[in-house]
Amino acid sequence: MVPVELGELGRQLTEGIRRLQAEALPRLGERRRQAREVLARANAEPDRWRNLTQGLAGRTTWLAGVPAGPVLPPEAPPPAPADYLAVGLDGSQIRPDRHLPVWSYLINVGVALVRYGASPQARLFSEPSWHYLPEELVLTDPANSSRQVRVEGAVLAARRFIRELGKGVELAETAPPNLPLLVLLDGSLVMWGLAGRRVEDFVREQLIRRELLPLFGRLHRLVGAGRRVVVAGYISGPQSAEVVNALRLFICPFDPTACATHCPSRSAFDGRACDDVGGVLDADLFRSELRPGERTGLLESQSSVVRELYGPYRVGFFYLNAGPEIARVEVPWFVAEDPDLLSLCHGLVWDQVQKGDGYPAVLSEAHEQAVIRGTDREVFRAMLLDALARLGLAEAESAKAVAKRRRPL
């Protein structure tokens, strides 16, 4: 096995970082300053900014969030209830392996169920599920059974997220009704992997409308029955620029829907009027605007998946100063539109961040339960092959898989 040539890699790293320090970082610093100035202008005209971004949803090059109102000044964190229940959910998977004799996959959902207050207790566990039946391995178009898509890649990731949320809903429905409850998932509530034309319509219909939305509906019914239940997706280190893109639209001197016509052949982040804020992330924008625990105002996602398929359960988001980083928190609209629930969500998420020294405590614990390490994957492989052998169904692995483990040289 030939190792990475570390000497050459070190040379490239040194040269690249020097170039970034000399060229890119000063330019990015100036654009961050300009972006904050544009934000102040847009925030002073919240109705115009909202109407502009809402009217252009789905019609521009940029994916821009729609501000529900002023994004700043920030909202201070309300105190968390003394007694509450938090459910952290994370997941991992072993994807189908063509080198194994059985085409299958495994989903492992990690759960941290923690009660705080007068009667503190915790339950940490994982729920693995092995999927091998033909109907579990493909999605089939109800209108044409010859059209099938394998459950792998983005489709498998969507299935895993649905299982995570499903477990959260199950625990919420059986939780003590008098306790405030936070259901916190690791990652976005938006199924980004199902966006775009490459994904068949029947796949999105099955996964979103038939599987995901009913889960949001069950949580919504709990809220309708008077339960103080909030669900949120927590994104650490967000790379999104939906607020910055909304600022691009605000300062565009042309018709933003005809970007290619007015600004043809321009390189990314350079040469267009809106590039005054180009290359800036939302987290960069708010790093100097929020103190620890504070959040921005609410914005609405305009992802094509949400606009076309989420129906009444569209997704709102805000940014939170979590101390060491600016995090993004996403909520379904029945939480976003209720000031009391949104405030409860803010307070509980911030309390979790404090308990976890900068990252929600229940998500850290859920991750430990969910993670499938290399040794776990080898044990799963051995268990599968052994089970086949005991039933007289043993088939050989591919020669490549055997050779990778043998490594004769």
mmCIF file of C-alpha atoms in Angstrom:
data_model
loop_
_atom_site.group_PDB
_atom_site.id
_atom_site.type_symbol
_atom_site.label_atom_id
_atom_site.label_comp_id
_atom_site.label_asym_id
_atom_site.label_seq_id
_atom_site.Cartn_x
_atom_site.Cartn_y
_atom_site.Cartn_z
ATOM 1 C CA MET A 1 0.000 0.000 0.000
ATOM 2 C CA VAL A 2 1.499 3.346 -1.083
ATOM 3 C CA PRO A 3 1.086 6.022 1.629
ATOM 4 C CA VAL A 4 0.157 9.625 0.962
ATOM 5 C CA GLU A 5 3.258 11.636 0.056
ATOM 6 C CA LEU A 6 3.165 13.872 3.123
ATOM 7 C CA GLY A 7 6.127 16.006 2.088
ATOM 8 C CA GLU A 8 4.418 17.094 -1.120
ATOM 9 C CA LEU A 9 1.125 17.579 0.699
ATOM 10 C CA GLY A 10 2.818 19.801 3.290
ATOM 11 C CA ARG A 11 4.342 21.952 0.553
ATOM 12 C CA GLN A 12 0.930 22.448 -1.070
ATOM 13 C CA LEU A 13 -0.693 23.318 2.265
ATOM 14 C CA THR A 14 1.948 25.912 3.125
ATOM 15 C CA GLU A 15 1.738 27.544 -0.287
ATOM 16 C CA GLY A 16 -2.064 27.521 -0.328
ATOM 17 C CA ILE A 17 -2.462 29.019 3.144
ATOM 18 C CA ARG A 18 -0.004 31.803 2.352
ATOM 19 C CA ARG A 19 -1.983 32.622 -0.770
ATOM 20 C CA LEU A 20 -5.272 32.634 1.168
ATOM 21 C CA GLN A 21 -3.761 34.912 3.795
ATOM 22 C CA ALA A 22 -2.453 37.346 1.194
ATOM 23 C CA GLU A 23 -5.389 37.420 -1.233
ATOM 24 C CA ALA A 24 -8.643 35.734 -0.263
ATOM 25 C CA LEU A 25 -8.954 36.525 3.447
ATOM 26 C CA PRO A 26 -8.608 40.335 3.161
ATOM 27 C CA ARG A 27 -11.180 40.374 0.344
ATOM 28 C CA LEU A 28 -13.553 38.169 2.360
ATOM 29 C CA GLY A 29 -13.163 40.442 5.388
ATOM 30 C CA GLU A 30 -14.196 43.454 3.306
ATOM 31 C CA ARG A 31 -17.224 41.601 1.929
ATOM 32 C CA ARG A 32 -18.311 40.596 5.415
ATOM 33 C CA ARG A 33 -18.216 44.264 6.411
ATOM 34 C CA GLN A 34 -20.254 45.215 3.337
ATOM 35 C CA ALA A 35 -22.741 42.401 3.994
ATOM 36 C CA ARG A 36 -23.373 43.723 7.506
ATOM 37 C CA GLU A 37 -23.993 47.198 6.099
ATOM 38 C CA VAL A 38 -26.471 45.827 3.539
ATOM 39 C CA LEU A 39 -28.165 43.794 6.278
ATOM 40 C CA ALA A 40 -28.705 46.970 8.300
ATOM 41 C CA ARG A 41 -30.337 48.627 5.276
ATOM 42 C CA ALA A 42 -32.539 45.641 4.446
ATOM 43 C CA ASN A 43 -33.512 45.185 8.067
ATOM 44 C CA ALA A 44 -34.674 48.798 8.168
ATOM 45 C CA GLU A 45 -37.205 47.949 5.427
ATOM 46 C CA PRO A 46 -38.459 44.526 6.559
ATOM 47 C CA ASP A 47 -41.718 44.587 4.594
ATOM 48 C CA ARG A 48 -40.004 45.491 1.333
ATOM 49 C CA TRP A 49 -37.280 42.891 1.918
ATOM 50 C CA ARG A 50 -39.813 40.165 2.748
ATOM 51 C CA ASN A 51 -42.075 40.958 -0.204
ATOM 52 C CA LEU A 52 -39.103 41.027 -2.574
ATOM 53 C CA THR A 53 -37.703 37.649 -1.524
ATOM 54 C CA GLN A 54 -41.149 36.059 -1.310
ATOM 55 C CA GLY A 55 -42.118 37.286 -4.762
ATOM 56 C CA LEU A 56 -38.914 35.903 -6.268
ATOM 57 C CA ALA A 57 -39.057 32.485 -4.560
ATOM 58 C CA GLY A 58 -38.057 29.759 -6.982
ATOM 59 C CA ARG A 59 -37.364 32.234 -9.802
ATOM 60 C CA THR A 60 -33.755 33.226 -9.171
ATOM 61 C CA THR A 61 -30.278 31.732 -9.276
ATOM 62 C CA TRP A 62 -29.943 32.250 -5.531
ATOM 63 C CA LEU A 63 -31.724 30.228 -2.854
ATOM 64 C CA ALA A 64 -32.839 33.019 -0.536
ATOM 65 C CA GLY A 65 -34.623 32.735 2.781
ATOM 66 C CA VAL A 66 -37.709 34.878 3.317
ATOM 67 C CA PRO A 67 -37.538 36.993 6.507
ATOM 68 C CA ALA A 68 -40.722 36.716 8.542
ATOM 69 C CA GLY A 69 -39.949 40.120 10.034
ATOM 70 C CA PRO A 70 -36.852 42.011 11.171
ATOM 71 C CA VAL A 71 -33.857 39.688 11.424
ATOM 72 C CA LEU A 72 -32.224 41.983 13.984
ATOM 73 C CA PRO A 73 -32.080 43.160 16.762
ATOM 74 C CA PRO A 74 -31.432 39.736 18.280
ATOM 75 C CA GLU A 75 -33.774 37.896 20.607
ATOM 76 C CA ALA A 76 -32.380 37.192 24.088
ATOM 77 C CA PRO A 77 -32.755 33.610 25.346
ATOM 78 C CA PRO A 78 -35.696 33.035 27.670
ATOM 79 C CA PRO A 79 -35.068 30.919 30.774
ATOM 80 C CA ALA A 80 -35.647 27.201 30.260
ATOM 81 C CA PRO A 81 -38.311 25.516 32.417
ATOM 82 C CA ALA A 82 -36.908 23.921 35.561
ATOM 83 C CA ASP A 83 -38.516 20.594 34.646
ATOM 84 C CA TYR A 84 -38.491 19.373 31.054
ATOM 85 C CA LEU A 85 -37.812 16.371 28.872
ATOM 86 C CA ALA A 86 -35.297 16.373 26.000
ATOM 87 C CA VAL A 87 -35.024 13.759 23.282
ATOM 88 C CA GLY A 88 -31.870 13.793 21.159
ATOM 89 C CA LEU A 89 -31.856 11.759 17.942
ATOM 90 C CA ASP A 90 -29.084 10.847 15.550
ATOM 91 C CA GLY A 91 -28.533 8.043 13.084
ATOM 92 C CA SER A 92 -26.039 6.182 10.941
ATOM 93 C CA GLN A 93 -26.216 3.395 8.420
ATOM 94 C CA ILE A 94 -24.355 0.552 6.780
ATOM 95 C CA ARG A 95 -25.122 1.002 3.134
ATOM 96 C CA PRO A 96 -25.724 -1.848 0.680
ATOM 97 C CA ASP A 97 -22.445 -3.529 -0.240
ATOM 98 C CA ARG A 98 -22.121 -5.145 -3.652
ATOM 99 C CA HIS A 99 -19.201 -7.225 -2.352
ATOM 100 C CA LEU A 100 -21.511 -9.107 0.053
ATOM 101 C CA PRO A 101 -23.731 -11.986 -1.083
ATOM 102 C CA VAL A 102 -26.891 -10.334 0.343
ATOM 103 C CA TRP A 103 -28.017 -6.897 -0.833
ATOM 104 C CA SER A 104 -29.190 -5.171 2.345
ATOM 105 C CA TYR A 105 -28.663 -2.159 4.559
ATOM 106 C CA LEU A 106 -28.710 -1.359 8.248
ATOM 107 C CA ILE A 107 -30.050 1.780 9.935
ATOM 108 C CA ASN A 108 -29.063 2.554 13.521
ATOM 109 C CA VAL A 109 -30.983 5.237 15.423
ATOM 110 C CA GLY A 110 -29.329 6.600 18.528
ATOM 111 C CA VAL A 111 -31.531 8.089 21.256
ATOM 112 C CA ALA A 112 -30.836 10.156 24.352
ATOM 113 C CA LEU A 113 -33.957 10.575 26.494
ATOM 114 C CA VAL A 114 -33.184 12.870 29.421
ATOM 115 C CA ARG A 115 -35.469 14.338 32.051
ATOM 116 C CA TYR A 116 -34.288 17.428 33.917
ATOM 117 C CA GLY A 117 -35.578 18.970 37.127
ATOM 118 C CA ALA A 118 -37.021 17.488 40.310
ATOM 119 C CA SER A 119 -36.860 13.864 39.130
ATOM 120 C CA PRO A 120 -33.833 13.670 36.833
ATOM 121 C CA GLN A 121 -33.260 10.493 34.870
ATOM 122 C CA ALA A 122 -31.751 9.427 31.572
ATOM 123 C CA ARG A 123 -32.123 6.590 29.103
ATOM 124 C CA LEU A 124 -29.516 6.137 26.373
ATOM 125 C CA PHE A 125 -30.033 3.468 23.736
ATOM 126 C CA SER A 126 -29.915 2.604 20.058
ATOM 127 C CA GLU A 127 -32.327 0.808 17.761
ATOM 128 C CA PRO A 128 -30.719 -1.020 14.825
ATOM 129 C CA SER A 129 -32.891 -2.311 11.996
ATOM 130 C CA TRP A 130 -31.695 -4.596 9.185
ATOM 131 C CA HIS A 131 -33.508 -4.209 5.865
ATOM 132 C CA TYR A 132 -33.302 -7.049 3.371
ATOM 133 C CA LEU A 133 -36.795 -7.705 2.001
ATOM 134 C CA PRO A 134 -37.351 -6.855 -1.680
ATOM 135 C CA GLU A 135 -39.936 -4.198 -0.854
ATOM 136 C CA GLU A 136 -37.458 -2.545 1.549
ATOM 137 C CA LEU A 137 -34.644 -2.409 -0.979
ATOM 138 C CA VAL A 138 -36.421 -0.464 -3.715
ATOM 139 C CA LEU A 139 -39.102 2.187 -4.094
ATOM 140 C CA THR A 140 -41.611 1.362 -6.814
ATOM 141 C CA ASP A 141 -43.760 3.754 -8.806
ATOM 142 C CA PRO A 142 -47.406 2.881 -7.960
ATOM 143 C CA ALA A 143 -48.412 3.864 -11.492
ATOM 144 C CA ASN A 144 -45.769 1.750 -13.232
ATOM 145 C CA SER A 145 -44.196 -1.189 -11.373
ATOM 146 C CA SER A 146 -41.318 -1.352 -13.851
ATOM 147 C CA ARG A 147 -40.016 1.989 -12.524
ATOM 148 C CA GLN A 148 -37.963 1.332 -9.414
ATOM 149 C CA VAL A 149 -35.246 3.165 -7.481
ATOM 150 C CA ARG A 150 -32.852 1.419 -5.128
ATOM 151 C CA VAL A 151 -32.720 2.522 -1.492
ATOM 152 C CA GLU A 152 -29.167 3.836 -1.396
ATOM 153 C CA GLY A 153 -27.394 7.201 -1.366
ATOM 154 C CA ALA A 154 -29.778 10.109 -0.835
ATOM 155 C CA VAL A 155 -32.798 7.798 -0.651
ATOM 156 C CA LEU A 156 -31.206 5.778 2.155
ATOM 157 C CA ALA A 157 -30.290 9.004 3.996
ATOM 158 C CA ALA A 158 -33.927 10.120 3.730
ATOM 159 C CA ARG A 159 -35.141 6.784 5.091
ATOM 160 C CA ARG A 160 -32.745 7.096 8.013
ATOM 161 C CA PHE A 161 -33.984 10.604 8.837
ATOM 162 C CA ILE A 162 -37.591 9.395 8.737
ATOM 163 C CA ARG A 163 -36.738 6.625 11.197
ATOM 164 C CA GLU A 164 -35.038 9.148 13.501
ATOM 165 C CA LEU A 165 -38.027 11.490 13.454
ATOM 166 C CA GLY A 166 -40.421 8.562 13.805
ATOM 167 C CA LYS A 167 -38.686 7.489 17.005
ATOM 168 C CA GLY A 168 -38.908 11.045 18.313
ATOM 169 C CA VAL A 169 -42.643 11.155 17.573
ATOM 170 C CA GLU A 170 -43.172 7.828 19.318
ATOM 171 C CA LEU A 171 -41.389 9.052 22.454
ATOM 172 C CA ALA A 172 -43.256 12.380 22.373
ATOM 173 C CA GLU A 173 -46.628 10.621 22.235
ATOM 174 C CA THR A 174 -45.793 8.476 25.270
ATOM 175 C CA ALA A 175 -44.063 11.195 27.324
ATOM 176 C CA PRO A 176 -45.675 12.673 30.462
ATOM 177 C CA PRO A 177 -48.170 15.219 29.112
ATOM 178 C CA ASN A 178 -47.428 17.832 31.767
ATOM 179 C CA LEU A 179 -43.729 18.237 30.876
ATOM 180 C CA PRO A 180 -42.380 20.582 28.200
ATOM 181 C CA LEU A 181 -40.653 18.436 25.581
ATOM 182 C CA LEU A 182 -37.845 19.132 23.128
ATOM 183 C CA VAL A 183 -37.383 16.700 20.226
ATOM 184 C CA LEU A 184 -33.987 17.609 18.774
ATOM 185 C CA LEU A 185 -32.555 16.077 15.614
ATOM 186 C CA ASP A 186 -29.017 16.301 14.312
ATOM 187 C CA GLY A 187 -29.169 18.116 10.978
ATOM 188 C CA SER A 188 -31.679 19.766 8.709
ATOM 189 C CA LEU A 189 -35.437 19.200 8.587
ATOM 190 C CA VAL A 190 -35.208 19.810 4.837
ATOM 191 C CA MET A 191 -34.618 16.715 2.718
ATOM 192 C CA TRP A 192 -32.003 18.391 0.543
ATOM 193 C CA GLY A 193 -30.925 15.079 -0.958
ATOM 194 C CA LEU A 194 -34.321 14.748 -2.668
ATOM 195 C CA ALA A 195 -34.128 18.132 -4.400
ATOM 196 C CA GLY A 196 -33.459 18.447 -8.107
ATOM 197 C CA ARG A 197 -34.627 16.784 -11.266
ATOM 198 C CA ARG A 198 -32.521 13.681 -10.805
ATOM 199 C CA VAL A 199 -34.906 12.385 -8.140
ATOM 200 C CA GLU A 200 -38.011 10.666 -9.484
ATOM 201 C CA ASP A 201 -41.319 12.280 -8.515
ATOM 202 C CA PHE A 202 -42.706 9.024 -7.109
ATOM 203 C CA VAL A 203 -39.678 8.752 -4.778
ATOM 204 C CA ARG A 204 -40.293 12.207 -3.330
ATOM 205 C CA GLU A 205 -44.021 11.511 -3.107
ATOM 206 C CA GLN A 206 -43.403 8.325 -1.112
ATOM 207 C CA LEU A 207 -40.719 9.598 1.223
ATOM 208 C CA ILE A 208 -42.027 13.089 1.895
ATOM 209 C CA ARG A 209 -45.796 13.099 1.504
ATOM 210 C CA ARG A 210 -46.494 9.531 2.649
ATOM 211 C CA GLU A 211 -43.797 9.025 5.277
ATOM 212 C CA LEU A 212 -42.388 12.344 6.535
ATOM 213 C CA LEU A 213 -45.419 14.634 6.629
ATOM 214 C CA PRO A 214 -47.610 12.252 8.666
ATOM 215 C CA LEU A 215 -44.931 12.362 11.376
ATOM 216 C CA PHE A 216 -45.041 16.161 11.445
ATOM 217 C CA GLY A 217 -48.830 15.819 11.546
ATOM 218 C CA ARG A 218 -48.700 13.655 14.668
ATOM 219 C CA LEU A 219 -46.501 16.219 16.422
ATOM 220 C CA HIS A 220 -48.818 19.009 15.289
ATOM 221 C CA ARG A 221 -51.795 17.168 16.827
ATOM 222 C CA LEU A 222 -49.959 16.955 20.155
ATOM 223 C CA VAL A 223 -49.525 20.729 20.059
ATOM 224 C CA GLY A 224 -53.175 21.126 19.113
ATOM 225 C CA ALA A 225 -54.120 19.093 22.186
ATOM 226 C CA GLY A 226 -52.293 21.595 24.395
ATOM 227 C CA ARG A 227 -48.969 19.781 24.759
ATOM 228 C CA ARG A 228 -45.847 21.956 24.968
ATOM 229 C CA VAL A 229 -43.891 19.982 22.375
ATOM 230 C CA VAL A 230 -41.251 21.518 20.114
ATOM 231 C CA VAL A 231 -39.249 19.767 17.410
ATOM 232 C CA ALA A 232 -36.120 21.222 15.856
ATOM 233 C CA GLY A 233 -33.187 20.334 13.646
ATOM 234 C CA TYR A 234 -29.808 21.570 14.908
ATOM 235 C CA ILE A 235 -27.064 22.282 12.366
ATOM 236 C CA SER A 236 -23.555 22.777 13.713
ATOM 237 C CA GLY A 237 -21.118 24.650 11.481
ATOM 238 C CA PRO A 238 -23.760 25.667 8.907
ATOM 239 C CA GLN A 239 -22.482 26.478 5.433
ATOM 240 C CA SER A 240 -25.709 28.039 4.206
ATOM 241 C CA ALA A 241 -25.981 31.518 2.695
ATOM 242 C CA GLU A 242 -29.753 31.978 2.420
ATOM 243 C CA VAL A 243 -29.753 35.272 4.330
ATOM 244 C CA VAL A 244 -26.785 36.556 2.318
ATOM 245 C CA ASN A 245 -28.546 35.505 -0.890
ATOM 246 C CA ALA A 246 -31.591 37.477 0.222
ATOM 247 C CA LEU A 247 -29.250 40.461 0.554
ATOM 248 C CA ARG A 248 -28.042 39.829 -3.011
ATOM 249 C CA LEU A 249 -31.634 40.222 -4.186
ATOM 250 C CA PHE A 250 -32.038 43.373 -2.100
ATOM 251 C CA ILE A 251 -29.100 45.165 -3.758
ATOM 252 C CA CYS A 252 -29.493 43.778 -7.292
ATOM 253 C CA PRO A 253 -29.924 46.768 -9.678
ATOM 254 C CA PHE A 254 -31.515 44.582 -12.375
ATOM 255 C CA ASP A 255 -34.277 41.996 -12.625
ATOM 256 C CA PRO A 256 -32.944 39.200 -10.365
ATOM 257 C CA THR A 257 -34.745 36.579 -12.436
ATOM 258 C CA ALA A 258 -32.599 37.441 -15.459
ATOM 259 C CA CYS A 259 -29.190 37.162 -13.837
ATOM 260 C CA ALA A 260 -27.559 35.440 -16.833
ATOM 261 C CA THR A 261 -28.834 38.170 -19.168
ATOM 262 C CA HIS A 262 -27.600 41.163 -17.174
ATOM 263 C CA CYS A 263 -24.393 39.633 -15.799
ATOM 264 C CA PRO A 264 -23.193 37.104 -18.398
ATOM 265 C CA SER A 265 -19.825 35.383 -18.254
ATOM 266 C CA ARG A 266 -18.965 36.689 -14.799
ATOM 267 C CA SER A 267 -16.920 34.488 -12.487
ATOM 268 C CA ALA A 268 -18.428 33.403 -9.192
ATOM 269 C CA PHE A 269 -18.204 36.058 -6.454
ATOM 270 C CA ASP A 270 -16.577 38.610 -8.723
ATOM 271 C CA GLY A 271 -17.801 41.212 -11.208
ATOM 272 C CA ARG A 272 -21.524 41.441 -10.448
ATOM 273 C CA ALA A 273 -23.205 44.200 -8.474
ATOM 274 C CA CYS A 274 -24.408 41.719 -5.851
ATOM 275 C CA ASP A 275 -20.871 40.367 -5.368
ATOM 276 C CA ASP A 276 -20.320 43.077 -2.775
ATOM 277 C CA VAL A 277 -21.638 40.388 -0.391
ATOM 278 C CA GLY A 278 -20.521 37.338 -2.400
ATOM 279 C CA GLY A 279 -18.739 34.464 -0.686
ATOM 280 C CA VAL A 280 -20.050 35.382 2.774
ATOM 281 C CA LEU A 281 -21.859 32.747 4.823
ATOM 282 C CA ASP A 282 -24.823 33.482 7.064
ATOM 283 C CA ALA A 283 -22.755 32.433 10.079
ATOM 284 C CA ASP A 284 -20.118 35.039 9.130
ATOM 285 C CA LEU A 285 -22.826 37.666 8.915
ATOM 286 C CA PHE A 286 -24.152 37.080 12.429
ATOM 287 C CA ARG A 287 -20.955 36.246 14.307
ATOM 288 C CA SER A 288 -20.499 39.857 15.425
ATOM 289 C CA GLU A 289 -24.225 40.600 15.754
ATOM 290 C CA LEU A 290 -25.239 37.969 18.338
ATOM 291 C CA ARG A 291 -24.080 37.492 21.890
ATOM 292 C CA PRO A 292 -24.036 33.960 23.388
ATOM 293 C CA GLY A 293 -27.578 32.591 23.596
ATOM 294 C CA GLU A 294 -29.106 35.231 21.341
ATOM 295 C CA ARG A 295 -30.864 34.330 18.110
ATOM 296 C CA THR A 296 -31.857 36.119 14.945
ATOM 297 C CA GLY A 297 -35.378 36.717 13.801
ATOM 298 C CA LEU A 298 -37.138 33.972 11.915
ATOM 299 C CA LEU A 299 -36.764 33.210 8.216
ATOM 300 C CA GLU A 300 -38.583 30.753 5.962
ATOM 301 C CA SER A 301 -36.799 28.217 3.781
ATOM 302 C CA GLN A 302 -37.510 28.435 0.072
ATOM 303 C CA SER A 303 -35.979 25.090 -0.847
ATOM 304 C CA SER A 304 -37.817 23.633 -3.834
ATOM 305 C CA VAL A 305 -38.487 20.460 -1.838
ATOM 306 C CA VAL A 306 -40.209 22.448 0.900
ATOM 307 C CA ARG A 307 -42.155 24.716 -1.446
ATOM 308 C CA GLU A 308 -43.421 21.863 -3.613
ATOM 309 C CA LEU A 309 -43.964 19.033 -1.138
ATOM 310 C CA TYR A 310 -44.009 20.052 2.530
ATOM 311 C CA GLY A 311 -47.464 21.634 2.367
ATOM 312 C CA PRO A 312 -48.494 23.132 5.730
ATOM 313 C CA TYR A 313 -45.271 21.894 7.347
ATOM 314 C CA ARG A 314 -42.920 24.340 5.692
ATOM 315 C CA VAL A 315 -39.648 25.022 7.504
ATOM 316 C CA GLY A 316 -38.535 28.124 9.382
ATOM 317 C CA PHE A 317 -35.039 28.764 10.696
ATOM 318 C CA PHE A 318 -32.992 31.098 12.840
ATOM 319 C CA TYR A 319 -29.339 31.451 13.790
ATOM 320 C CA LEU A 320 -28.171 31.028 17.374
ATOM 321 C CA ASN A 321 -24.913 32.093 18.994
ATOM 322 C CA ALA A 322 -23.963 28.802 20.635
ATOM 323 C CA GLY A 323 -20.750 30.202 22.145
ATOM 324 C CA PRO A 324 -17.981 28.614 20.073
ATOM 325 C CA GLU A 325 -19.996 28.870 16.857
ATOM 326 C CA ILE A 326 -23.086 30.239 15.144
ATOM 327 C CA ALA A 327 -25.528 27.352 14.752
ATOM 328 C CA ARG A 328 -28.637 27.093 12.595
ATOM 329 C CA VAL A 329 -31.888 25.857 14.145
ATOM 330 C CA GLU A 330 -34.783 24.723 11.938
ATOM 331 C CA VAL A 331 -38.390 24.255 13.053
ATOM 332 C CA PRO A 332 -41.630 23.191 11.365
ATOM 333 C CA TRP A 333 -44.003 26.057 10.750
ATOM 334 C CA PHE A 334 -46.462 25.125 13.511
ATOM 335 C CA VAL A 335 -43.616 25.879 15.939
ATOM 336 C CA ALA A 336 -42.402 28.920 14.007
ATOM 337 C CA GLU A 337 -45.802 30.642 13.901
ATOM 338 C CA ASP A 338 -46.528 30.179 17.623
ATOM 339 C CA PRO A 339 -44.562 32.793 19.632
ATOM 340 C CA ASP A 340 -44.782 30.744 22.845
ATOM 341 C CA LEU A 341 -43.537 27.544 21.206
ATOM 342 C CA LEU A 342 -40.778 29.383 19.346
ATOM 343 C CA SER A 343 -39.655 31.001 22.603
ATOM 344 C CA LEU A 344 -39.762 27.598 24.339
ATOM 345 C CA CYS A 345 -37.674 26.105 21.534
ATOM 346 C CA HIS A 346 -35.100 28.908 21.837
ATOM 347 C CA GLY A 347 -34.835 28.497 25.603
ATOM 348 C CA LEU A 348 -34.575 24.707 25.554
ATOM 349 C CA VAL A 349 -32.030 24.562 22.731
ATOM 350 C CA TRP A 350 -29.861 27.172 24.449
ATOM 351 C CA ASP A 351 -30.120 25.272 27.739
ATOM 352 C CA GLN A 352 -28.962 22.123 25.941
ATOM 353 C CA VAL A 353 -26.068 23.988 24.336
ATOM 354 C CA GLN A 354 -24.953 25.232 27.750
ATOM 355 C CA LYS A 355 -25.231 21.765 29.257
ATOM 356 C CA GLY A 356 -23.126 20.400 26.408
ATOM 357 C CA ASP A 357 -20.397 23.112 26.512
ATOM 358 C CA GLY A 358 -21.243 24.539 23.093
ATOM 359 C CA TYR A 359 -23.169 21.666 21.512
ATOM 360 C CA PRO A 360 -26.545 20.238 22.651
ATOM 361 C CA ALA A 361 -25.939 17.622 25.341
ATOM 362 C CA VAL A 362 -28.640 15.230 24.156
ATOM 363 C CA LEU A 363 -27.280 15.289 20.602
ATOM 364 C CA SER A 364 -23.787 14.419 21.831
ATOM 365 C CA GLU A 365 -25.214 11.450 23.707
ATOM 366 C CA ALA A 366 -27.425 10.396 20.806
ATOM 367 C CA HIS A 367 -24.418 10.479 18.478
ATOM 368 C CA GLU A 368 -22.505 8.105 20.746
ATOM 369 C CA GLN A 369 -25.421 5.693 20.591
ATOM 370 C CA ALA A 370 -25.863 6.024 16.817
ATOM 371 C CA VAL A 371 -22.315 5.849 15.511
ATOM 372 C CA ILE A 372 -21.301 2.648 13.714
ATOM 373 C CA ARG A 373 -17.547 2.276 14.029
ATOM 374 C CA GLY A 374 -15.241 0.295 11.784
ATOM 375 C CA THR A 375 -15.164 -2.644 14.185
ATOM 376 C CA ASP A 376 -18.984 -2.664 14.294
ATOM 377 C CA ARG A 377 -19.105 -2.872 10.509
ATOM 378 C CA GLU A 378 -16.711 -5.814 10.484
ATOM 379 C CA VAL A 379 -18.757 -7.581 13.163
ATOM 380 C CA PHE A 380 -21.937 -7.021 11.146
ATOM 381 C CA ARG A 381 -20.252 -8.472 8.057
ATOM 382 C CA ALA A 382 -19.036 -11.505 10.005
ATOM 383 C CA MET A 383 -22.461 -12.044 11.608
ATOM 384 C CA LEU A 384 -24.173 -11.899 8.217
ATOM 385 C CA LEU A 385 -21.771 -14.377 6.608
ATOM 386 C CA ASP A 386 -21.960 -16.681 9.641
ATOM 387 C CA ALA A 387 -25.778 -16.662 9.611
ATOM 388 C CA LEU A 388 -25.758 -17.591 5.925
ATOM 389 C CA ALA A 389 -23.254 -20.394 6.546
ATOM 390 C CA ARG A 390 -25.279 -21.893 9.416
ATOM 391 C CA LEU A 391 -28.324 -22.067 7.165
ATOM 392 C CA GLY A 392 -26.366 -23.640 4.349
ATOM 393 C CA LEU A 393 -26.736 -20.502 2.239
ATOM 394 C CA ALA A 394 -23.113 -19.389 2.270
ATOM 395 C CA GLU A 395 -21.925 -17.600 -0.806
ATOM 396 C CA ALA A 396 -18.517 -16.121 -1.389
ATOM 397 C CA GLU A 397 -17.761 -12.453 -0.972
ATOM 398 C CA SER A 398 -16.340 -10.730 -4.008
ATOM 399 C CA ALA A 399 -12.660 -11.348 -4.669
ATOM 400 C CA LYS A 400 -11.985 -7.635 -4.180
ATOM 401 C CA ALA A 401 -13.478 -7.651 -0.662
ATOM 402 C CA VAL A 402 -11.394 -10.679 0.345
ATOM 403 C CA ALA A 403 -8.218 -9.184 -1.125
ATOM 404 C CA LYS A 404 -8.676 -5.852 0.705
ATOM 405 C CA ARG A 405 -8.743 -7.626 4.035
ATOM 406 C CA ARG A 406 -5.924 -10.033 3.196
ATOM 407 C CA ARG A 407 -3.470 -7.359 1.919
ATOM 408 C CA PRO A 408 -0.697 -9.841 0.983
ATOM 409 C CA LEU A 409 1.978 -7.181 0.382
#
